[in-house]
């Protein structure tokens, strides 16, 4: 079969490899000629994936059987457009819009009683009255984000100022004066300059964009991975998130919640997510969602008809469940035998290196750390990309943490895994 992949970054490689193992020919579309997925595929079209008509015209030449979804953001709509134009199974463009447009997503689910907060559309022509909403509140782009330009606001004055900043002039930040200062002061100046550069890079608010202002959902945040087999929702994995403090609130840890940990919780999540997917009309797709649980209340933050990135769909899920979601999705879409339900359940934690405001002066050997671990805890993956003297600044968005690397550990319970994570952190030499 001929299988297309739209967006060929590093996170697409695993799915491409699975397609090849199953004997399929892979056609990749990505503007970057050096994209890892482009080099792994059999055929590569160098096209900007936001240009839907160009992508469709290229894939018409290839007799595509289905599009293989990999982690993707707002251009999920391009996959839907291709499916519509070529009469392929999978998500339609209209349903993809419901996943990528945060304002339409909110309106649809709010009308069905599946979201309880209020949300307002904001742009240069449509400022919002900050007194119409309860705080804390979240201000973020209507389309896409990956943690960029996300603001956590605690009062109306902050909303007024933010709107003025975006649709007014931005002041330049002064450069630090490094002349005639001590070595310690010079180091502090360098840190301040790097922090400010990183902060600005994560808050590149575009005045031409649409934004939403919504009431923050209070509670414990979870990530959910699953499938739509036809219109039937199947849950694969529940992950509890550990987040950085506001305003960034970036996930630095995923703790696998096994069915045996809390069967009632998993049943509630399954029922709720089935209602969400039915309301959105999702069909024949992998998906992941972020939800907030507060007592008996569940609210969904976002849903995407694509698998989770950040080493979840290609590493954490296969390890935790014994089932590779990419392989099973390809099997399902090609009409082969498939199996979405977990075959086993392992207590795992995926942790990103989340140290902040320091230089890296020493990197530990994971084999030596093992001897310090609590009983029953072991590394299943260690991927440290950091180098000596790297500066570890604030964690503002995905890009500020993913470049550092991550590790996956297995243990008997959460307490042992959290203790092990503290040991790993303390094993780095930081200044």
XYZ file of C-alpha atoms in Angstrom:
431
model
C 0.000 0.000 0.000
C 0.961 3.630 -0.475
C 0.935 5.532 2.808
C 1.346 9.298 3.135
C 2.826 11.166 6.075
C 2.236 14.921 6.229
C 4.905 16.649 8.286
C 8.143 14.680 8.352
C 9.987 15.833 11.454
C 11.854 13.494 13.792
C 8.640 12.362 15.471
C 7.378 10.885 12.204
C 10.297 8.469 11.834
C 8.917 5.822 14.182
C 5.648 5.562 12.248
C 7.519 5.448 8.934
C 9.647 2.589 10.241
C 6.543 0.705 11.335
C 4.973 1.200 7.900
C 8.092 -0.184 6.231
C 8.094 -3.220 8.532
C 4.546 -3.930 7.399
C 5.592 -3.707 3.746
C 4.117 -0.308 2.857
C 5.563 2.407 0.653
C 5.767 5.802 2.391
C 5.376 9.189 0.719
C 6.400 12.128 2.936
C 5.442 15.768 2.511
C 7.544 18.403 4.249
C 9.151 21.670 3.218
C 12.487 20.729 4.778
C 14.628 18.544 2.469
C 16.660 17.421 5.478
C 13.686 16.514 7.658
C 14.369 13.111 9.303
C 11.081 11.680 8.058
C 11.747 12.930 4.544
C 15.015 11.014 4.470
C 13.390 7.875 5.933
C 10.502 7.838 3.442
C 10.519 6.266 -0.023
C 9.356 9.465 -1.724
C 9.583 13.062 -0.539
C 7.635 16.074 -1.780
C 9.166 19.354 -0.708
C 6.002 21.338 0.018
C 4.913 23.608 2.861
C 2.244 21.507 4.601
C 0.122 24.606 5.244
C -0.485 24.776 1.454
C -3.326 22.286 1.295
C -3.969 22.418 -2.476
C -0.308 21.795 -3.289
C -0.175 18.825 -0.925
C -3.353 17.397 -2.465
C -2.037 17.820 -6.031
C 1.203 16.040 -5.151
C -0.467 13.106 -3.431
C -2.942 12.635 -6.284
C 0.028 11.323 -8.267
C 0.797 8.589 -5.738
C -2.436 6.558 -5.494
C -2.495 6.989 -1.698
C -4.373 4.377 0.355
C -4.400 6.347 3.623
C -2.623 9.114 5.500
C -0.650 7.994 8.535
C -1.062 10.512 11.352
C 1.994 11.381 13.400
C 2.335 14.087 16.081
C 1.171 17.294 14.397
C -0.307 20.610 15.454
C -2.576 23.026 13.609
C -1.844 21.452 10.209
C -3.937 18.445 11.157
C -6.395 20.292 8.889
C -4.162 19.513 5.906
C -4.517 15.798 6.653
C -8.278 16.266 6.770
C -8.254 18.178 3.471
C -6.269 15.386 1.793
C -8.655 12.742 3.130
C -11.625 14.708 1.796
C -10.110 15.361 -1.625
C -8.838 11.815 -2.183
C -11.812 10.087 -0.501
C -9.606 8.423 2.094
C -10.512 7.044 5.521
C -9.595 9.067 8.580
C -10.422 12.500 9.895
C -12.163 15.047 7.668
C -11.090 18.663 7.413
C -14.222 19.859 9.200
C -13.532 17.550 12.160
C -9.840 18.527 12.162
C -10.899 22.153 12.532
C -12.810 21.203 15.681
C -9.519 19.949 17.142
C -7.276 22.826 16.036
C -9.557 25.835 16.517
C -9.679 26.319 20.288
C -12.605 28.729 20.131
C -14.856 26.482 17.991
C -13.736 23.509 20.097
C -14.891 25.292 23.245
C -18.222 26.379 21.777
C -19.046 22.860 20.585
C -18.218 21.140 23.870
C -19.645 23.876 26.055
C -22.981 23.583 24.255
C -22.934 19.831 24.996
C -22.231 20.426 28.696
C -18.705 18.963 28.448
C -16.803 22.150 29.345
C -17.768 24.335 32.298
C -15.504 27.378 31.906
C -16.100 30.536 29.852
C -14.039 31.422 26.793
C -13.838 34.591 24.673
C -12.373 35.282 21.239
C -9.847 38.149 21.234
C -8.156 39.993 18.357
C -7.290 43.533 17.233
C -10.898 44.133 16.172
C -12.449 42.352 19.132
C -10.863 43.233 22.494
C -12.407 41.586 25.508
C -13.711 43.222 28.665
C -11.507 41.668 31.382
C -14.283 42.025 33.948
C -16.440 39.461 32.123
C -14.289 36.557 33.225
C -13.189 34.905 36.466
C -9.530 34.537 37.411
C -7.060 32.959 37.047
C -7.429 32.962 33.270
C -5.439 31.694 30.292
C -4.666 33.792 27.227
C -3.280 31.821 24.259
C -3.350 31.634 20.442
C -6.593 30.394 18.890
C -4.623 28.047 16.605
C -1.549 26.062 17.611
C 0.798 26.992 20.432
C 3.098 24.250 21.838
C 3.275 26.450 24.917
C 4.312 29.583 23.020
C 2.543 32.867 23.725
C 0.553 31.341 26.571
C -0.140 33.770 29.424
C -1.467 32.969 32.897
C -3.381 36.008 34.143
C -4.568 36.692 37.674
C -6.563 39.937 37.408
C -8.216 42.331 34.905
C -5.305 44.781 34.947
C -3.005 42.104 33.519
C -5.457 41.514 30.661
C -5.637 45.242 29.895
C -1.837 45.470 29.844
C -1.432 42.356 27.689
C -3.898 43.620 25.099
C -2.092 46.969 25.032
C 1.280 45.208 24.648
C 0.139 43.040 21.735
C -1.715 45.672 19.781
C 0.574 48.536 20.757
C 4.347 49.064 20.745
C 6.888 46.779 22.387
C 9.704 48.320 24.397
C 13.225 47.067 23.853
C 15.007 45.506 26.787
C 18.313 47.097 27.696
C 21.455 45.034 27.174
C 23.406 44.280 30.365
C 26.579 46.284 30.966
C 29.390 43.770 31.332
C 32.263 46.245 31.532
C 34.195 46.681 34.771
C 32.270 44.030 36.683
C 33.416 41.086 38.746
C 33.309 37.526 37.393
C 30.318 36.757 39.613
C 28.433 39.836 38.442
C 29.334 39.049 34.819
C 27.861 35.557 35.238
C 24.685 37.028 36.716
C 24.427 39.488 33.817
C 24.823 36.687 31.279
C 22.119 34.685 33.023
C 19.770 37.678 33.054
C 20.358 38.346 29.354
C 19.780 34.694 28.423
C 16.640 34.518 30.559
C 15.227 37.653 28.914
C 16.038 36.361 25.423
C 14.354 33.041 26.191
C 11.340 34.767 27.778
C 10.791 36.959 24.720
C 11.203 33.995 22.357
C 8.395 32.165 24.151
C 6.052 35.176 24.085
C 6.110 36.199 20.442
C 2.561 37.542 20.358
C 1.561 38.307 16.761
C -0.876 41.250 16.513
C -2.446 39.692 13.405
C -3.359 36.456 15.191
C -6.586 35.517 16.940
C -6.387 34.586 20.616
C -8.706 33.176 23.243
C -9.121 34.257 26.847
C -10.624 31.504 28.975
C -11.108 30.791 32.640
C -8.406 28.471 33.914
C -9.564 24.950 34.715
C -8.608 24.090 38.290
C -7.633 20.574 39.338
C -5.209 17.756 38.538
C -4.129 17.590 34.914
C -3.947 14.306 33.000
C -3.036 13.304 29.455
C -5.078 10.587 27.748
C -3.998 8.473 24.768
C -6.447 6.469 22.698
C -7.992 5.480 19.363
C -11.212 5.918 17.493
C -11.975 2.551 15.901
C -14.763 3.709 13.686
C -16.803 5.765 16.145
C -15.829 3.547 19.093
C -13.424 5.113 21.588
C -10.621 2.949 22.982
C -8.417 4.198 25.826
C -4.788 3.078 25.872
C -2.982 5.080 28.531
C -3.673 7.577 31.298
C -0.782 9.830 32.330
C -0.815 12.227 35.254
C 1.155 15.387 34.540
C 3.631 17.220 36.724
C 3.666 20.875 35.663
C 5.940 23.837 36.173
C 4.353 26.715 38.123
C 2.357 29.433 36.339
C 2.632 31.116 33.959
C 4.391 28.441 31.853
C 2.732 25.300 33.297
C 4.822 23.032 31.086
C 4.671 19.268 31.624
C 7.992 18.018 32.989
C 6.779 14.541 33.976
C 4.255 11.915 32.949
C 3.339 9.319 35.553
C 1.595 6.271 34.101
C -1.663 5.510 35.930
C -2.266 1.779 35.645
C -5.848 0.462 35.587
C -5.185 -1.299 38.887
C -4.227 2.055 40.468
C -7.752 3.450 40.136
C -10.261 1.519 38.026
C -13.088 3.912 38.875
C -11.042 6.866 37.611
C -10.262 5.146 34.319
C -13.947 4.258 33.844
C -14.963 7.887 34.429
C -12.340 9.114 31.967
C -13.440 6.569 29.360
C -17.088 7.603 29.643
C -16.267 11.296 29.508
C -13.862 11.022 26.561
C -16.349 8.861 24.655
C -18.863 11.712 24.976
C -16.261 14.282 23.884
C -15.257 12.280 20.805
C -18.888 11.630 19.892
C -19.676 15.355 20.160
C -16.690 16.257 17.976
C -17.590 13.532 15.472
C -14.142 11.931 15.481
C -13.676 8.700 13.554
C -10.845 6.357 12.504
C -7.988 8.225 14.162
C -5.410 8.103 16.899
C -5.922 10.805 19.481
C -4.572 12.369 22.617
C -6.213 14.772 25.018
C -5.417 16.912 28.037
C -8.035 16.948 30.778
C -8.446 18.435 34.257
C -10.098 16.513 37.092
C -11.425 18.303 40.161
C -13.384 15.994 42.434
C -16.210 14.556 40.335
C -15.814 17.163 37.585
C -13.850 16.480 34.377
C -13.070 19.170 31.817
C -11.152 18.709 28.618
C -8.462 21.274 27.757
C -7.600 20.128 24.244
C -8.064 17.110 21.957
C -6.044 16.260 18.867
C -6.838 13.533 16.328
C -3.166 12.566 16.275
C -0.802 10.744 18.633
C 1.090 12.529 21.397
C 4.654 13.563 20.716
C 7.407 14.217 23.260
C 8.462 10.495 23.115
C 5.046 9.285 24.277
C 3.565 7.448 21.275
C 6.842 5.943 20.102
C 8.407 4.994 23.459
C 6.294 5.421 26.594
C 3.078 3.799 25.321
C 4.760 0.695 23.829
C 6.726 0.224 27.053
C 3.760 0.772 29.359
C 1.114 -1.130 27.375
C 2.972 -3.677 25.269
C 1.190 -2.294 22.187
C 2.730 0.045 19.603
C 0.027 2.573 18.636
C 1.692 3.465 15.327
C 1.875 -0.183 14.256
C -1.702 -0.931 15.281
C -3.068 2.185 13.583
C -1.331 1.253 10.321
C -2.714 -2.268 10.604
C -6.209 -0.932 11.231
C -6.121 1.534 8.331
C -4.772 -1.129 5.960
C -7.482 -3.639 6.903
C -5.106 -6.014 8.709
C -5.631 -7.628 12.102
C -5.016 -5.142 14.892
C -5.275 -4.763 18.630
C -5.650 -1.464 20.482
C -6.227 -2.679 24.037
C -3.142 -2.789 26.303
C -1.547 -6.215 26.587
C 0.185 -5.409 29.863
C 0.566 -2.584 32.349
C 3.829 -1.273 33.791
C 4.408 1.500 36.326
C 6.559 3.977 34.411
C 7.537 7.614 34.646
C 8.772 9.723 31.742
C 10.738 12.685 33.103
C 12.341 15.579 31.252
C 15.414 17.329 32.638
C 13.800 20.376 34.248
C 16.604 22.168 36.095
C 16.448 25.957 35.743
C 18.599 29.103 36.048
C 21.973 27.363 36.154
C 25.005 26.255 34.169
C 25.692 22.533 33.783
C 29.083 21.602 35.261
C 28.705 17.847 35.598
C 26.658 15.109 33.901
C 26.189 11.833 35.810
C 26.712 8.344 34.481
C 23.292 6.615 34.574
C 24.911 3.286 35.435
C 26.256 4.828 38.638
C 22.910 6.422 39.491
C 21.242 2.995 39.432
C 23.104 1.942 42.575
C 21.503 4.878 44.430
C 17.949 4.128 43.315
C 15.218 2.795 45.621
C 14.658 -0.952 45.475
C 12.872 -2.090 42.335
C 13.514 1.084 40.290
C 15.396 0.791 36.989
C 16.105 2.920 33.949
C 14.279 1.885 30.780
C 15.569 4.831 28.726
C 18.219 7.507 29.241
C 18.597 10.233 26.630
C 20.621 13.200 27.860
C 21.294 15.728 25.086
C 22.854 18.373 27.316
C 26.548 19.232 27.231
C 28.910 20.625 29.821
C 28.512 24.375 30.403
C 25.078 24.471 28.784
C 22.919 27.142 30.378
C 19.573 25.812 31.617
C 17.178 28.743 31.615
C 13.511 29.075 32.430
C 11.103 26.455 31.143
C 8.671 28.609 29.152
C 7.498 26.314 26.352
C 8.185 22.929 24.748
C 11.328 24.076 22.956
C 12.903 25.225 26.218
C 12.787 21.715 27.690
C 12.735 19.122 24.891
C 16.260 19.923 23.657
C 17.661 18.770 27.008
C 16.549 15.145 26.851
C 14.599 12.794 29.101
C 14.599 9.429 30.827
C 12.051 6.694 31.534
C 12.145 4.693 34.750
C 10.103 1.751 36.013
C 9.337 1.052 39.645
C 6.962 -0.563 42.126
C 4.983 2.612 42.924
C 4.837 6.388 42.565
C 6.689 7.055 45.792
C 9.723 5.069 44.653
C 9.681 6.691 41.204
C 9.512 10.214 42.626
C 12.370 9.475 45.017
C 14.393 8.161 42.086
C 13.673 11.352 40.100
C 15.034 13.435 42.993
C 18.190 11.306 43.002
C 18.669 11.817 39.264
C 18.292 15.578 39.623
C 20.730 15.755 42.541
C 23.309 13.774 40.542
C 23.891 16.696 38.134
C 26.471 19.310 39.099
C 24.806 22.694 38.683
C 26.074 26.225 39.320
